[in-house]
PDB file of C-alpha atoms in Angstrom:
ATOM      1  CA  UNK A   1     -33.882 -34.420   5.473  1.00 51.00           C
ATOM      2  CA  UNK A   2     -31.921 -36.964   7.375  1.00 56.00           C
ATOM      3  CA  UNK A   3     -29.955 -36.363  10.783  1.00 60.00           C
ATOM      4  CA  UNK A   4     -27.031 -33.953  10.276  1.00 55.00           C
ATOM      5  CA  UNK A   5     -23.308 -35.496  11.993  1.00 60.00           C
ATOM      6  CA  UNK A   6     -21.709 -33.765  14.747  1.00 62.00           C
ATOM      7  CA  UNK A   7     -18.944 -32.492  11.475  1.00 62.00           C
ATOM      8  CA  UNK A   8     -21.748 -31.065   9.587  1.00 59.00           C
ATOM      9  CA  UNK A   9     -23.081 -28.910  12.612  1.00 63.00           C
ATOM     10  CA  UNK A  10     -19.698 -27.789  12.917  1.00 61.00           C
ATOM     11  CA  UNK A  11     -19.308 -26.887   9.598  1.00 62.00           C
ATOM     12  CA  UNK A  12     -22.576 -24.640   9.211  1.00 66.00           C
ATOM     13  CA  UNK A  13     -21.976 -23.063  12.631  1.00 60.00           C
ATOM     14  CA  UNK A  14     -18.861 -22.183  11.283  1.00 63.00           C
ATOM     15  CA  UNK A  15     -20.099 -21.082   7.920  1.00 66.00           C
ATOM     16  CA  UNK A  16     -23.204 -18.898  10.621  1.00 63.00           C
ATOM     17  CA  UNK A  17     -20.125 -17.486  12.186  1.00 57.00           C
ATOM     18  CA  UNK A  18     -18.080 -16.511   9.122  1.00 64.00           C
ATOM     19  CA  UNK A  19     -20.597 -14.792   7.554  1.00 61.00           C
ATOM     20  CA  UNK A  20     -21.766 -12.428  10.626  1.00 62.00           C
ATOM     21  CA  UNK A  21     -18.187 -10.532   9.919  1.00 65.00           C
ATOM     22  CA  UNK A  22     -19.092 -10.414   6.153  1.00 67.00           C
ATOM     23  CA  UNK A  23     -22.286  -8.954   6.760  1.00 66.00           C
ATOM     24  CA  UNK A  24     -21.120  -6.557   9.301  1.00 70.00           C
ATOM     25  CA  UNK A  25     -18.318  -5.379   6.637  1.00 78.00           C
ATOM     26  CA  UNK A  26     -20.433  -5.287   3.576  1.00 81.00           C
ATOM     27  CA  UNK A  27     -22.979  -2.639   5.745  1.00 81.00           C
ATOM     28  CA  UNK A  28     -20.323  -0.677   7.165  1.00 82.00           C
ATOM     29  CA  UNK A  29     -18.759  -0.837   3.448  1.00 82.00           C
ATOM     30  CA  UNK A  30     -21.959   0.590   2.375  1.00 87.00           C
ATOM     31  CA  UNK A  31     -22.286   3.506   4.939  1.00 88.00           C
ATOM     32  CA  UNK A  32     -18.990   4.687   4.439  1.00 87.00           C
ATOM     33  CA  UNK A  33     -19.849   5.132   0.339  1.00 88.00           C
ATOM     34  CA  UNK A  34     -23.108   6.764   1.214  1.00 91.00           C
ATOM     35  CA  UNK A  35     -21.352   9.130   4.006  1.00 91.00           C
ATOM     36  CA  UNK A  36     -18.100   9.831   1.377  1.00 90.00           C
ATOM     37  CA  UNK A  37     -21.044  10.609  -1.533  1.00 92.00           C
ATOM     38  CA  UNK A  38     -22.308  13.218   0.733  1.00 93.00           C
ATOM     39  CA  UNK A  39     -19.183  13.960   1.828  1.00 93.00           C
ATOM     40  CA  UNK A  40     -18.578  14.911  -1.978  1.00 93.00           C
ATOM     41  CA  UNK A  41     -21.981  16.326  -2.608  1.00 94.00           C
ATOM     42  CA  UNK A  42     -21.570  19.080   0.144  1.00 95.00           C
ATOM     43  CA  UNK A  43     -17.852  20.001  -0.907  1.00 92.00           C
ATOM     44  CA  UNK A  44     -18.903  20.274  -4.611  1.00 93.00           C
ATOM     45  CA  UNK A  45     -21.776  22.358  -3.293  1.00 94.00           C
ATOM     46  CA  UNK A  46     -19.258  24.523  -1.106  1.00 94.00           C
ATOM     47  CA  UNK A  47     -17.008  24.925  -4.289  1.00 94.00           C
ATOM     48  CA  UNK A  48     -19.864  26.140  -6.553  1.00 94.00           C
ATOM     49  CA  UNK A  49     -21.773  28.300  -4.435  1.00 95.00           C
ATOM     50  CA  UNK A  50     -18.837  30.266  -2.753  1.00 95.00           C
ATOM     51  CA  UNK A  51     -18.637  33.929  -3.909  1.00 96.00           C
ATOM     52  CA  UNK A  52     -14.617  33.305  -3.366  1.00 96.00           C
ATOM     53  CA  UNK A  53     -12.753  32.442  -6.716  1.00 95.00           C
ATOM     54  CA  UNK A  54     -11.286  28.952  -5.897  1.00 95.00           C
ATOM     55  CA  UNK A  55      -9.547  27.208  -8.311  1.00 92.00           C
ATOM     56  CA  UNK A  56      -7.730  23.658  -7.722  1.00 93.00           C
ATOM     57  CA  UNK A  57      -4.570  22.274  -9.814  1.00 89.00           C
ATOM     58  CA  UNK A  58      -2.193  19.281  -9.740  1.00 86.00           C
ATOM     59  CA  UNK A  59       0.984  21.850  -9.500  1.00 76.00           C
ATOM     60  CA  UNK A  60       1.062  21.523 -13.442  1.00 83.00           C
ATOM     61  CA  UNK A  61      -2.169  22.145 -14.749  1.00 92.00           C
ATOM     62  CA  UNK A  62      -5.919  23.276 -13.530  1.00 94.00           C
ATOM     63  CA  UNK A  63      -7.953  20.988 -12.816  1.00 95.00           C
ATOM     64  CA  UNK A  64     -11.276  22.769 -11.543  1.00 95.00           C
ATOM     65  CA  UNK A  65     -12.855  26.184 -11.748  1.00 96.00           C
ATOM     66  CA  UNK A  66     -15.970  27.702  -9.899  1.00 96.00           C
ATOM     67  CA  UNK A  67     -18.165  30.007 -11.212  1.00 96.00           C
ATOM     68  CA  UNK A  68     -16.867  32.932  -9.250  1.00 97.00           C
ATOM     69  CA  UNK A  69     -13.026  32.274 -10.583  1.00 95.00           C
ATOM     70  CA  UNK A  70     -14.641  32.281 -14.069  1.00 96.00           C
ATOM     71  CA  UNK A  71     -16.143  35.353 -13.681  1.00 96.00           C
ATOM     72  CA  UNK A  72     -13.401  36.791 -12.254  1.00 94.00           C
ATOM     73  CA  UNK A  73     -11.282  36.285 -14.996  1.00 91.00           C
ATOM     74  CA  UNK A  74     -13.221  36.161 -18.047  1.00 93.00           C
ATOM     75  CA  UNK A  75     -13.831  33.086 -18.296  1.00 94.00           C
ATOM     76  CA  UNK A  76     -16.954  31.653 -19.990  1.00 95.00           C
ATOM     77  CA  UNK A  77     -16.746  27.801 -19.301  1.00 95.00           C
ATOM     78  CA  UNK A  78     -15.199  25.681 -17.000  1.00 95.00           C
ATOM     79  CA  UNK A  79     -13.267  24.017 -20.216  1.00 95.00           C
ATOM     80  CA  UNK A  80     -11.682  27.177 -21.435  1.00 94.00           C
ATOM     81  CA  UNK A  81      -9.164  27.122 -18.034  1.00 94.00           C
ATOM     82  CA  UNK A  82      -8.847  23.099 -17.494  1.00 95.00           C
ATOM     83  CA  UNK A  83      -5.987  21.711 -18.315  1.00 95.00           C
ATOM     84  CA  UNK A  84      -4.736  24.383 -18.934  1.00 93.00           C
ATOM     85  CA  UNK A  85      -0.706  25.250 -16.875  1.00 90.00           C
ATOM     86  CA  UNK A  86      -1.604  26.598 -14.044  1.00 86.00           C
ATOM     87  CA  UNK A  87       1.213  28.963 -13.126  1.00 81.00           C
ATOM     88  CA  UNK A  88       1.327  30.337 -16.926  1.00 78.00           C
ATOM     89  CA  UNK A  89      -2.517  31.018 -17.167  1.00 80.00           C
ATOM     90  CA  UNK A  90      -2.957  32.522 -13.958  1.00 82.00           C
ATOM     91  CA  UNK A  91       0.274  34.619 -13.200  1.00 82.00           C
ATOM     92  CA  UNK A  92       0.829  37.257 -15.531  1.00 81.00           C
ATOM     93  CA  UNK A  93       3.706  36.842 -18.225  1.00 80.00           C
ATOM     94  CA  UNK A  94       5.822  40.065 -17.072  1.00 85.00           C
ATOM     95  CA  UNK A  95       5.952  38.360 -13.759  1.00 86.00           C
ATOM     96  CA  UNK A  96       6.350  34.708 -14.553  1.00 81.00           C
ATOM     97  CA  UNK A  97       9.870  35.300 -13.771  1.00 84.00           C
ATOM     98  CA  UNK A  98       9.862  36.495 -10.291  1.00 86.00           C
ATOM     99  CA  UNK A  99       7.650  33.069  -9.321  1.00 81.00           C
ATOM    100  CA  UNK A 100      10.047  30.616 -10.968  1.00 81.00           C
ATOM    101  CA  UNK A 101      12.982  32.566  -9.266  1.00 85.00           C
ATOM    102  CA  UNK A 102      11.049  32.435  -5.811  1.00 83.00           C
ATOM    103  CA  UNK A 103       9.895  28.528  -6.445  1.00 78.00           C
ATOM    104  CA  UNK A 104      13.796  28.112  -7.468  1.00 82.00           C
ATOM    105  CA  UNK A 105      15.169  29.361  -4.216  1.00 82.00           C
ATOM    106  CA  UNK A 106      12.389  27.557  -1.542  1.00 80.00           C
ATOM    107  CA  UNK A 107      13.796  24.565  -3.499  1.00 78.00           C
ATOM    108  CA  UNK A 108      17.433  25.339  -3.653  1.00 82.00           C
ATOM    109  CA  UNK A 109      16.868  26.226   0.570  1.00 79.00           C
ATOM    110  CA  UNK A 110      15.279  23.242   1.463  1.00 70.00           C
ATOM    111  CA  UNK A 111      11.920  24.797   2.388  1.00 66.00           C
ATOM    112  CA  UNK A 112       9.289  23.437   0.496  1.00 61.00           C
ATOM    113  CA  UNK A 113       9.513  20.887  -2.629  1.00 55.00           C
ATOM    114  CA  UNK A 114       7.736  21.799  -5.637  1.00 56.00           C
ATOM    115  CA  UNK A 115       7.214  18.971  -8.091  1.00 55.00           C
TER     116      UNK A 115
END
């Protein structure tokens, strides 16, 4: 094996002492991906199991449905409403006009922008 020189010492202690940080990082790395998976698990359980029709959209289309929303209107599948617009599937026709004219004037007044 040999004797190591005062620079080699230094060198692995500093290699021992970069990698401590690394390893640190890489764990916490990995409990914040288990915590946000459970995170997600427990707010796509929330979403399916409420008896409250919730539906979620990108201001242009739907995105996601839960069972209660389909049932609520119809729906048989979660693919029948996504992707679909979402202010021209779920507001009826006769009164598509009164949103855009209420979505035109919060914009025209400064109070909200709607992409």
């Amino acid at each position: 094996m040999g004797i190591k020189t005062e620079k080699q010492e230094r060198s692995n202690a500093k290699d021992t002492l970069n990698s401590i940080p690394k390893g640190i990082n890489e764990k916490k790395e990995i409990e914040f991906q288990k915590s946000l998976k459970e995170s997600e698990k427990q707010f796509q359980n929330l979403f399916e199991q409420s008896p409250d029709s919730i539906f979620i959209h990108n201001f242009n289309t739907v995105t996601n449905v839960n069972q209660a929303f389909l049932n609520l209107f119809g729906y048989k599948k979660k693919e029948d409403i996504i992707g679909k617009p979402a202010m021209k599937t779920l507001v009826f026709s006769e009164d598509f006009h009164y949103i855009k004219k209420a979505r035109k004037k919060l914009e025209t007044e400064g109070l909200v922008f709607i992409p």
